[in-house]
XYZ file of C-alpha atoms in Angstrom:
603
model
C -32.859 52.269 17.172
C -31.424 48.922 18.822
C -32.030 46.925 16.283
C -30.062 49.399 13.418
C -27.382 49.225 15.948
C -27.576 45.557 16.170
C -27.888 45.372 11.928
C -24.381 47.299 11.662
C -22.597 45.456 13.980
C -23.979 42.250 12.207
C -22.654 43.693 8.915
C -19.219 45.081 10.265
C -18.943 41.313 11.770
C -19.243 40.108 8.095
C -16.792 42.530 6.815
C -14.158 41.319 9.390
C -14.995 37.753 8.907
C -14.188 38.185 5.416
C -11.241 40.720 5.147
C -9.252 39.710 8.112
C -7.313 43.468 8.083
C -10.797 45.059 7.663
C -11.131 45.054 11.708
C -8.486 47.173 12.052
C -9.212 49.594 9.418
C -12.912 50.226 10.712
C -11.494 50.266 14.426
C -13.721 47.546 15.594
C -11.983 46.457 18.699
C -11.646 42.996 20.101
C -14.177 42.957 22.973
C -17.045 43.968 20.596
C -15.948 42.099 17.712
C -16.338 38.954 20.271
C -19.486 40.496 22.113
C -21.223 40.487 18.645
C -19.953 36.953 17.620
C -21.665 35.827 21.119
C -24.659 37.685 20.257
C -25.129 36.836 16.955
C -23.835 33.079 17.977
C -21.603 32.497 15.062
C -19.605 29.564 14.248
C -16.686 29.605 11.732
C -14.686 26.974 10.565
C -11.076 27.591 8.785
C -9.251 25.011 6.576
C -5.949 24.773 6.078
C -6.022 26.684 2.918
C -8.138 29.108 3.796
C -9.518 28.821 0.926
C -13.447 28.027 2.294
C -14.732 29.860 4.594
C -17.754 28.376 6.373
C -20.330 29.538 9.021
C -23.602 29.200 9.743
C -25.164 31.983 11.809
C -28.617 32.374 13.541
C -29.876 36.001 14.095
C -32.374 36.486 16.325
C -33.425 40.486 16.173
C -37.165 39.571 17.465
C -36.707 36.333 18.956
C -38.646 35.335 16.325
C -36.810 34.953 13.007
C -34.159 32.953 12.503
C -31.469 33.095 9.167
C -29.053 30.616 7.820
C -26.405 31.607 5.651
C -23.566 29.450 4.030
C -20.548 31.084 2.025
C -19.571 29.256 -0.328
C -22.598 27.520 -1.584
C -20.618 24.688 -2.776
C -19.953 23.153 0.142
C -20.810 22.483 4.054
C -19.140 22.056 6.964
C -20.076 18.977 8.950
C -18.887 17.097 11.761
C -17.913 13.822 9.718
C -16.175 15.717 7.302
C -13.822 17.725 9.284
C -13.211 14.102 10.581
C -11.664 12.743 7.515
C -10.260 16.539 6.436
C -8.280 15.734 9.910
C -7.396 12.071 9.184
C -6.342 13.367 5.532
C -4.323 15.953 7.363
C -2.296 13.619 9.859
C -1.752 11.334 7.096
C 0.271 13.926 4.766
C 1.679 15.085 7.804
C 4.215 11.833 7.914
C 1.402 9.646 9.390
C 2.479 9.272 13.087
C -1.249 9.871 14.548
C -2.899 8.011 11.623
C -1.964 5.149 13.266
C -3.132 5.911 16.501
C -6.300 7.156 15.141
C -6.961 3.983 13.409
C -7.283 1.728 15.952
C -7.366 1.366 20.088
C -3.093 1.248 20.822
C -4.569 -0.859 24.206
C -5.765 -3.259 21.483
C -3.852 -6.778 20.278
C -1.763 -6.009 16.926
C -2.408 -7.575 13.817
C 0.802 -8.048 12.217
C 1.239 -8.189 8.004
C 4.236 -8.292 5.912
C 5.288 -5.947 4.120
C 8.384 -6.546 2.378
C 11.929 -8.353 2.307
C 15.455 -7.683 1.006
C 17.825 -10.310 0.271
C 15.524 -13.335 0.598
C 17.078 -16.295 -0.990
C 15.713 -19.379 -2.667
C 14.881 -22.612 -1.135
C 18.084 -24.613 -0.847
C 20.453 -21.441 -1.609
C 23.759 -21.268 0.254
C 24.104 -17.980 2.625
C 27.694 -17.214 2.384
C 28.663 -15.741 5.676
C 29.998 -12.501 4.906
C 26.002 -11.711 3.488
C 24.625 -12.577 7.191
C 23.132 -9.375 8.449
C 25.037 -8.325 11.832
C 23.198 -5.052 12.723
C 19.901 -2.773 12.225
C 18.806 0.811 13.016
C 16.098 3.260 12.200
C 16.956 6.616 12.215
C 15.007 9.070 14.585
C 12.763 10.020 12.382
C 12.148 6.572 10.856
C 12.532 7.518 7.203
C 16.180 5.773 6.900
C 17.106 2.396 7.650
C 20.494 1.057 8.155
C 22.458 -2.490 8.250
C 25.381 -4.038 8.874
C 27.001 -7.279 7.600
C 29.876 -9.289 8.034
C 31.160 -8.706 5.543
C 31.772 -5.252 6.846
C 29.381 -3.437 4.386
C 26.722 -1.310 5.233
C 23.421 -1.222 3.375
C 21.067 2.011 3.495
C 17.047 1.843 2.500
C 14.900 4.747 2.674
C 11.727 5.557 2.381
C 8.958 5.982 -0.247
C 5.612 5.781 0.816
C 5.540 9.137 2.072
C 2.957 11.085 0.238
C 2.891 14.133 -1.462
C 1.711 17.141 0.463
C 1.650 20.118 -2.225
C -1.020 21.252 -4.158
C -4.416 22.630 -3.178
C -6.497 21.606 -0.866
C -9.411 20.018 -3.813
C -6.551 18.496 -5.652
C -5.343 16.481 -2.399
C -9.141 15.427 -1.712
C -9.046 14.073 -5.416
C -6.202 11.904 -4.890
C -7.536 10.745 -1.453
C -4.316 9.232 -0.596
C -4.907 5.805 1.220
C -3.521 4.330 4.411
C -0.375 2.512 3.289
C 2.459 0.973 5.336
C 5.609 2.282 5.519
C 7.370 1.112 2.297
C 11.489 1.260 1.764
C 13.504 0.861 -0.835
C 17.613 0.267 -1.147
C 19.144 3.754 -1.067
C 23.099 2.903 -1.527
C 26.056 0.990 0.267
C 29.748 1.223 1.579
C 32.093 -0.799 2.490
C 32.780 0.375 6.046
C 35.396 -1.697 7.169
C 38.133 -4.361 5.655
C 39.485 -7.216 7.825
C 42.875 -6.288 9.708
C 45.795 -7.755 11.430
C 46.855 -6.904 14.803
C 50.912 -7.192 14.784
C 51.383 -5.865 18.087
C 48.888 -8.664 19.598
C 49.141 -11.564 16.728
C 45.277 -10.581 16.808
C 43.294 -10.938 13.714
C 40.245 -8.181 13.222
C 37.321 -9.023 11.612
C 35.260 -6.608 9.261
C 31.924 -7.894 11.035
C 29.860 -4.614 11.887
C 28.457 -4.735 15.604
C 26.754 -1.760 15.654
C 25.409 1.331 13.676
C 24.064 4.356 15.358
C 22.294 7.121 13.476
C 23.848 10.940 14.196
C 22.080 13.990 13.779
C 21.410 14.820 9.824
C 22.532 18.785 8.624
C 22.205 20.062 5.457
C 20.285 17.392 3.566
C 23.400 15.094 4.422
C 22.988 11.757 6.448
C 25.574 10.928 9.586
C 25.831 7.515 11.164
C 28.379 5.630 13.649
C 29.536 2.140 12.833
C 31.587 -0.532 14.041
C 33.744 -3.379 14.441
C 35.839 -4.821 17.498
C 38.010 -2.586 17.372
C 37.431 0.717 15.036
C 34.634 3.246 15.008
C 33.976 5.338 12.019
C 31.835 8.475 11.958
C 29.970 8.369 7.650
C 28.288 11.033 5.786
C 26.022 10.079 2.969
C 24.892 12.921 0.926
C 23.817 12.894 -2.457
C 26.105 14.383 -5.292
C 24.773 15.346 -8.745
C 26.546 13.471 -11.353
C 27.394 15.894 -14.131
C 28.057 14.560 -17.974
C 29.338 16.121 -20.933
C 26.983 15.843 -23.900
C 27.032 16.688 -27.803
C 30.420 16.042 -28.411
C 31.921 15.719 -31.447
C 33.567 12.390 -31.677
C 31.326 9.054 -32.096
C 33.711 6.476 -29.741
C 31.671 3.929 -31.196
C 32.456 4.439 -34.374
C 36.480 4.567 -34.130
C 38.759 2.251 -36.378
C 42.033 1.261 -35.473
C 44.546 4.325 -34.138
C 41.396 5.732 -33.208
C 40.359 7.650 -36.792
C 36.720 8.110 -37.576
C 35.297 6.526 -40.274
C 34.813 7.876 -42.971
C 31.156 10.339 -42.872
C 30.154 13.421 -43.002
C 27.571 13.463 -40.351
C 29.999 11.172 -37.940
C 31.333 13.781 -36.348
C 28.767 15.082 -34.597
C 26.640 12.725 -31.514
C 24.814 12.886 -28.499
C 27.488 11.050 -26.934
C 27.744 11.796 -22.605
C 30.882 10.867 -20.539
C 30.590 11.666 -16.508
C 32.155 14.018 -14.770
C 33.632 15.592 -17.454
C 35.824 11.998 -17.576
C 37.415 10.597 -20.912
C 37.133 7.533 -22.013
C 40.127 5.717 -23.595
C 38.647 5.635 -27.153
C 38.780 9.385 -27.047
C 42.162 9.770 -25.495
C 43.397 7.893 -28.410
C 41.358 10.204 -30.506
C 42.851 13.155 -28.668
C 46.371 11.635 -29.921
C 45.382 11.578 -33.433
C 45.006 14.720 -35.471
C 43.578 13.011 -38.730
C 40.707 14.127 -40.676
C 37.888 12.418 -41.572
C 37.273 11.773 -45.549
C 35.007 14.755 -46.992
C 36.640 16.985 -43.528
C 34.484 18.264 -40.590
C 31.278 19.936 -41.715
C 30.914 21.439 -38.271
C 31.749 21.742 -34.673
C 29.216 21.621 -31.893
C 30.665 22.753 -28.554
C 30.215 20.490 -25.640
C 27.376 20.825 -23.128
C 27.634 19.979 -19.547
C 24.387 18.759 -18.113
C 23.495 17.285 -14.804
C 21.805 14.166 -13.877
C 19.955 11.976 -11.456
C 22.008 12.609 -8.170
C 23.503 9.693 -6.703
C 24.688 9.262 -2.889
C 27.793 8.535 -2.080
C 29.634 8.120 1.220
C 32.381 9.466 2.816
C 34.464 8.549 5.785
C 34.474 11.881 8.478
C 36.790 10.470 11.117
C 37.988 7.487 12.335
C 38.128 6.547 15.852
C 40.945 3.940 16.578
C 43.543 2.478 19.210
C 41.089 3.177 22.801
C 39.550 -0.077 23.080
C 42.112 -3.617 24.037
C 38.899 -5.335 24.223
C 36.480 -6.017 21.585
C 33.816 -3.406 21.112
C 30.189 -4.478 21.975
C 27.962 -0.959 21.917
C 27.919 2.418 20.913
C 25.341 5.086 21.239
C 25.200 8.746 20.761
C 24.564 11.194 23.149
C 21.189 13.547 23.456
C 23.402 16.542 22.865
C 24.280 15.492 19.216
C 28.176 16.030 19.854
C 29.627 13.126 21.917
C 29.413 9.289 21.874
C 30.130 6.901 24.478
C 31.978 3.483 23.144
C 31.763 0.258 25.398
C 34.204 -3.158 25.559
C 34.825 -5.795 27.766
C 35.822 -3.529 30.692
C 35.684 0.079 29.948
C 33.569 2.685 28.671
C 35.005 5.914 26.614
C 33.508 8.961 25.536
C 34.376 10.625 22.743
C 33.390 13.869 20.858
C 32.293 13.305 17.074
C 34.870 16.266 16.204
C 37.985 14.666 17.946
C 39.045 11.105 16.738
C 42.324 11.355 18.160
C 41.112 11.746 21.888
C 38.967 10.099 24.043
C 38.180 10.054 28.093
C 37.936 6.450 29.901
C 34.126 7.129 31.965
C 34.280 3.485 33.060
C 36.776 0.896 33.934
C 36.025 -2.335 35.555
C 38.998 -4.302 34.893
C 40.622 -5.140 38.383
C 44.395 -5.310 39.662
C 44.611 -9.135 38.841
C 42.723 -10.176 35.840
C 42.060 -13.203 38.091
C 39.878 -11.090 40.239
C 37.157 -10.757 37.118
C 33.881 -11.364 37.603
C 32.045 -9.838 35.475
C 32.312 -8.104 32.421
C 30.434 -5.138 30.825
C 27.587 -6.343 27.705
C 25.834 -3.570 26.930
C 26.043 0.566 27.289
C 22.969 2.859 26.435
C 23.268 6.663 27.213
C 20.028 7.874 28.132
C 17.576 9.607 25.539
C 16.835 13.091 26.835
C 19.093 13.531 29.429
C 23.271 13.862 28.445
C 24.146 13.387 31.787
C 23.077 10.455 32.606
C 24.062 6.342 30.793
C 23.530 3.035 31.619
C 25.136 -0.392 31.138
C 24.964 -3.867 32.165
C 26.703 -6.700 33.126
C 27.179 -10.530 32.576
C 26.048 -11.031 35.912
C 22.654 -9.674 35.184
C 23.039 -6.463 36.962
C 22.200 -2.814 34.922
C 23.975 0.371 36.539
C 22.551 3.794 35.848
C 25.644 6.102 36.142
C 25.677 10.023 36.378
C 28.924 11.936 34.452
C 28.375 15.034 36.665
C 29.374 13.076 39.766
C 33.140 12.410 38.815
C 35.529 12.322 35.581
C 35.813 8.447 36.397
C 32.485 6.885 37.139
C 33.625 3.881 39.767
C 30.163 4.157 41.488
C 26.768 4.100 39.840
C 23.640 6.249 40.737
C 21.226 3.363 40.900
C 21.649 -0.687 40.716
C 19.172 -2.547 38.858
C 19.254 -6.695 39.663
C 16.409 -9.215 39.789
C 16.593 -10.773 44.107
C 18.367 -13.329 44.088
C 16.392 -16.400 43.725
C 16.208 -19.168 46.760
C 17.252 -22.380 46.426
C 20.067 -24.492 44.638
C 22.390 -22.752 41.555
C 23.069 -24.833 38.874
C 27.132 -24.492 36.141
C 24.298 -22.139 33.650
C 22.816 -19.878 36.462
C 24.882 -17.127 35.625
C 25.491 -17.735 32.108
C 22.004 -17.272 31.497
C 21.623 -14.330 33.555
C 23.837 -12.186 31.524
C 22.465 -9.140 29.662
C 22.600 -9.347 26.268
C 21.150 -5.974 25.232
C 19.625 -2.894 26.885
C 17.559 0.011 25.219
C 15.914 2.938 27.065
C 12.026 3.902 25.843
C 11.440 7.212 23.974
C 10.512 8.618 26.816
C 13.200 7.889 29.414
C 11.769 6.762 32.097
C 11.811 2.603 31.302
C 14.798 0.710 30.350
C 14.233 -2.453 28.469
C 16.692 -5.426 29.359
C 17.164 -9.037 27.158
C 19.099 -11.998 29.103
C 19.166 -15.650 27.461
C 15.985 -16.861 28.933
C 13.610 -13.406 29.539
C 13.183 -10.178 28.379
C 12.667 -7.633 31.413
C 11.052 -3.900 32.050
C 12.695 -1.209 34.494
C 11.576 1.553 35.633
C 14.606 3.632 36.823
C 12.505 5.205 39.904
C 12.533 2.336 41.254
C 15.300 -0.303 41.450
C 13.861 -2.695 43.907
C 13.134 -5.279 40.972
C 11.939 -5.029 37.275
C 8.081 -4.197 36.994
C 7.908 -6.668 33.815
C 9.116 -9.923 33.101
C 8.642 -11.739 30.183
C 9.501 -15.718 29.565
C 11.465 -15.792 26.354
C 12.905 -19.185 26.368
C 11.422 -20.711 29.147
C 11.095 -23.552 27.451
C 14.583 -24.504 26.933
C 15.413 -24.684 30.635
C 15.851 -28.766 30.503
C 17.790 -28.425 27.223
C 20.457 -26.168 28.775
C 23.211 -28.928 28.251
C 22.942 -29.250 24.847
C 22.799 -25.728 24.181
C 26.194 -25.117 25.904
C 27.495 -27.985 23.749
C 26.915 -26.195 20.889
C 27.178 -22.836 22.077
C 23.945 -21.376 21.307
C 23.491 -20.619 25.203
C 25.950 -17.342 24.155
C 23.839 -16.078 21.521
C 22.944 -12.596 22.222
C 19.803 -11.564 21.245
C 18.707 -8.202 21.065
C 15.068 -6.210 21.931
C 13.371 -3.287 20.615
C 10.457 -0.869 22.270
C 8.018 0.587 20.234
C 8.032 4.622 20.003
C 5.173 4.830 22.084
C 6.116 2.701 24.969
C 3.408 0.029 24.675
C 5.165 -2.733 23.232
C 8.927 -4.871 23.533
C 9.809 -6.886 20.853
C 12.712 -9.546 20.782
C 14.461 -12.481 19.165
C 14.419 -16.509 19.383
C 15.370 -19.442 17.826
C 13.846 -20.721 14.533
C 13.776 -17.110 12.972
C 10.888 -16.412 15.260
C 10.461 -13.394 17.182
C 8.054 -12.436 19.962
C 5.797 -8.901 20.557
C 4.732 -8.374 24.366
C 2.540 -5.909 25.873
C 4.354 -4.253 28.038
C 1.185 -1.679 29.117
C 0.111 -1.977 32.695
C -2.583 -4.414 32.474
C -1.332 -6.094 28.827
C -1.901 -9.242 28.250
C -0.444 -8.933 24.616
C 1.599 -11.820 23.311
C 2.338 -13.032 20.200
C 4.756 -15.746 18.333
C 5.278 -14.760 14.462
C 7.958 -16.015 12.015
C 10.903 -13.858 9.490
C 9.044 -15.087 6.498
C 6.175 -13.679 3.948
C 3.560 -15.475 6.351
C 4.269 -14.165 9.731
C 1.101 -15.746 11.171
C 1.576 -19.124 9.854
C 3.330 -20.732 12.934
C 1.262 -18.446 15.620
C -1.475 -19.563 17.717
C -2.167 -18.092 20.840
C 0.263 -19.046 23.675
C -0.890 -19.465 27.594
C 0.127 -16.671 29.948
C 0.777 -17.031 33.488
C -1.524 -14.720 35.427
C 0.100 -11.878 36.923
C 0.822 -11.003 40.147
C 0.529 -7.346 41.725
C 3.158 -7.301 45.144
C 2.044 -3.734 45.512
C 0.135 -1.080 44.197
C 2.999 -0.058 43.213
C 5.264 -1.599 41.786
C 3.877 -4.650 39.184
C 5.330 -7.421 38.315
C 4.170 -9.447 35.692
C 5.630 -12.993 34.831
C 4.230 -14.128 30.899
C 5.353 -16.420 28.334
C 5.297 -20.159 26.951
C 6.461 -23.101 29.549
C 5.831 -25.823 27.644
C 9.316 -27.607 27.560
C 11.710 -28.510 24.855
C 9.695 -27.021 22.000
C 8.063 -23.196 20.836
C 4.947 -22.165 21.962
C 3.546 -23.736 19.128
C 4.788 -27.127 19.526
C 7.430 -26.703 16.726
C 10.759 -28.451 17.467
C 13.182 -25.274 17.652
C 15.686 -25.309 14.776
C 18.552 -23.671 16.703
C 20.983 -23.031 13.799
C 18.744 -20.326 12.271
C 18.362 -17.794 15.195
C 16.729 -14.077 14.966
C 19.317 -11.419 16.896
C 18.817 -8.531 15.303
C 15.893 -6.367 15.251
C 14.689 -2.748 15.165
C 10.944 -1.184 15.915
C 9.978 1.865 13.887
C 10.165 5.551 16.205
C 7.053 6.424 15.750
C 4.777 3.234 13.806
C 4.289 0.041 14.654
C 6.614 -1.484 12.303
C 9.237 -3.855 12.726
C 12.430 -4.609 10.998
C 14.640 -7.937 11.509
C 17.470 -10.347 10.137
C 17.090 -13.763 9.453
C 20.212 -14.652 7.883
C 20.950 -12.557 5.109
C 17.632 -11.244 4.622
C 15.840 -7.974 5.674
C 11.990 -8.920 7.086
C 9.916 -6.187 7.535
C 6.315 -6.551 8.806
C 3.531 -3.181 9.865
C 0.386 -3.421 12.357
């Protein structure tokens, strides 16, 4: 009697396992449908399609006899194939864990090119409205952006991004490979035009400073850029281009005042004009009311088709007349509506609906401009929190600010400076020590800070001191005279962090640019070149050991010293210089300027 019991719940466990509704129309509730999968200790595996069903069952009525069944026959579930089903998986999902799942992230990078836009010959000219002035990814890394100074901006996008539809077989057929991310020119705009200041005999470049990426809606791109002195708010969606076909008139076959020659098949083409335009052969045909020798056999009535859409940009707003210094940063706001905008000496916000209005957050211009002594570089608002920004100074110092404390934000929430160092300061001390750049991690919790000679790691819980430093340019210390001669000592050089928080990248001299591990416990370093060998110039570079003050807070100190040279014992070349560089959200990729042309290397 137990064991007919046990054979129908075995076969009303099949029933459900195959008609998933079939549980509720035979009333089988929940605790014995699991009771009997415990009993019967069945395994079942679901793909995505849910197309194969899988399990492999052991029944064991007398202890003694053991069954194995497999539905469908065709094929097995084991543990290396769900494996590569899930690698498969991750990979058509956009690829962010493919990554990961491909090697140790705690491991050095091995960096490849990939591919470059704009590279010019050896011995070509770079005029210097072509030199690249700004990069950004987009949040979700599929859209690039940069700026010249010319005042254009250039948008890629990207390709690589496989296919998803289809079955389930038809997607293990094409077994779509690991592949870097791949980009490809999308369109460009002239965002700004050089102006004149009559008011202040000031001249205004078209150079773009900045370009920030807004929040995309309805298939339509948004993005911030600009100069010293304007801020314009873009949309770049694309537009189907429609053409009129099958008209009547051959323009290519027109003869003086515009008749048709003589046919009596001329009449009729495949002829397109777009958007429904006219061309000025056919307004001149319009104009004349002549027949063609033998008259018109027939009329075909025109046909509007549409084409191969094409983006095109459009100016939203404009945000002018807020800034008498020039502009240095912009970023947008968590909340996807405001913006802050930062010069010299003050900090606006604005709302991306109201260009006509904005509200001074920061002002650190004194009474007496002779009182100045220091001057604002850089402004980041924070990531995932609207509340709160941060910006730095020329004196080295960062200030984390909170907006709910007052309209006017004369105090900060938190000071971030490096102690002041004992012993003797020398004309470049503070020149030197001015931040050029600042970016916050994904995350929120580090900020990432560039001066002339280091590249730096906060952690905003704790502002005694940065918990990372990392020698840049230590190397240059004895050549500080000549690089004020020349003025290279003002370059500003930017950094990136990588999505995940492990790695800093920045700029240097000699289109190099370095990659630190930034992980507690990192020793990561490397040296590579803006060029189709990135490798070529990099050996491995000596790191000073690092010190712990504290278990908690770290401070590690890495880097080349040898002087007057690279790590690699290359004499620096200090008129070609790498400022401008952007790291991928969510892959190790990199994107930079050298010059006029677009480097873009994968790990």
């Amino acid at each position: 009697m137990n064991q007919n019991i046990e054979e129908i719940k075995f076969i009303l466990l099949i029933v459900c396992l195959l008609v998933p509704s079939a549980a509720t129309l035979l009333g089988v509730s929940k605790r014995i449908f699991q009771e009997t999968a415990l009993q019967l200790n069945c395994y079942q595996w679901m793909d995505n399609n849910a197309k194969n069903l899988c399990f492999v069952f052991s029944f064991n009525a007398q202890e003694s006899k053991k069954t194995e069944l497999s539905y469908p026959k065709e094929r097995s579930v084991c543990e290396s194939e769900r494996a590569r089903d899930r690698e498969r998986e991750r990979e058509m999902n956009g690829g962010d864990e493919v990554v990961a799942a491909s090697a140790d992230p705690s491991l050095p990078l091995e960096w490849r090119f990939s591919q470059v836009f704009g590279e010019r010959s050896a011995g070509e000219e770079v005029q210097e409205v072509d030199i690249i002035s700004a990069i950004e990814f987009d949040n979700s890394g599929n859209h690039l952006a940069t700026g010249d100074r010319g005042g254009r901006v250039v948008l890629f996008e990207r390709t690589d991004t496989n296919n998803s539809s289809g079955t389930r077989r038809e997607l293990e057929e094409a077994d779509y490979p690991l592949r870097h991310p791949e980009f490809r020119y999308k369109t460009e705009f002239q965002s700004h035009d050089p102006e004149f200041d009559y008011l202040k005999s000031l001249e205004i470049e078209e150079k773009i400073n900045k370009i920030r990426w807004c929040q995309t809606a309805n298939g339509a791109l948004f993005l911030l850029s600009t100069n010293d002195k304007t801020i314009k708010f873009w949309k770049v969606q694309d537009k189907k281009i429609k053409k009129i076909c099958d008209m009547n008139s051959d323009p290519s076959r027109t003869v003086g005042n515009g008749t048709v020659a003589s046919s009596s098949n001329s009449n009729i083409t495949n002829s397109c004009l777009v958007n429904g335009g006219v061309s000025e052969v056919n307004n001149s045909l319009c104009n004349d009311f002549s027949l063609p020798a033998g008259g018109i056999s027939s009329l075909r009535l025109p046909v509007v088709t549409s084409h191969e859409s094409s983006p095109v940009a459009r100016c939203r707003r404009v945000y002018a007349h807020a800034h008498d210094y020039h502009i240095n940063s912009i970023s947008n706001n968590s909340d996807g509506e405001t913006f802050i905008s930062a010069d010299d000496l003050r900090i606006n916000l604005w709302n991306l609906e109201i260009s006509n209005q904005s509200f001074n957050i920061v002002d650190v211009k004194p009474a007496k401009m002779e009182d100045l002594s220091e001057v604002i570089t850089s402004a980041e608002f924070h990531p995932t929190h609207c509340n709160m920004l941060a910006y730095s100074s020329s004196k080295g110092s960062i200030r984390l600010i909170d907006l709910r404390q007052s309209a006017l934000c004369d105090s900060h929430s938190k000071l971030f400076e490096e102690p002041e160092q004992a012993g003797p300061k020398s004309f470049f001390t503070e020149i030197i020590a001015s931040v050029s750049d600042i970016k916050f991690a994904k995350e929120g919790r580090y900020l990432l800070s560039r001066d002339y000679m280091t590249l730096k790691l906060w952690d905003i819980n704790m502002d005694a001191g940065p918990v990372a430093t990392f020698q840049v340019h230590e190397y240059l210390k004895p050549k500080l005279c000549d690089l004020y001669e020349n003025d290279s000592i003002f370059d500003k050089f930017e950094c990136c962090i990588s999505g995940n928080g492990l790695r800093a990248a920045t700029g240097s001299y000699s289109n190099l640019f370095r990659v630190f591990g930034v992980a507690p416990g990192s020793t990561e370093t490397a040296t590579l070149e803006a060029s189709r060998n990135p490798m070529r110039r990099h050996v491995p570079i000596p790191s000073r050991p690092s010190r712990a003050l504290s278990s908690i807070t770290r401070v590690v100190s890495r880097g080349s010293e040898s002087p007057g040279v690279d790590g690699n014992t290359n004499a620096l070349d200090y008129t070609t210089k790498l400022l401008h560089l952007a790291w991928h959200p969510n892959e190790n990729s990199i994107a930079c300027a050298a010059a006029n042309s677009l480097y873009m290397y994968y790990a």
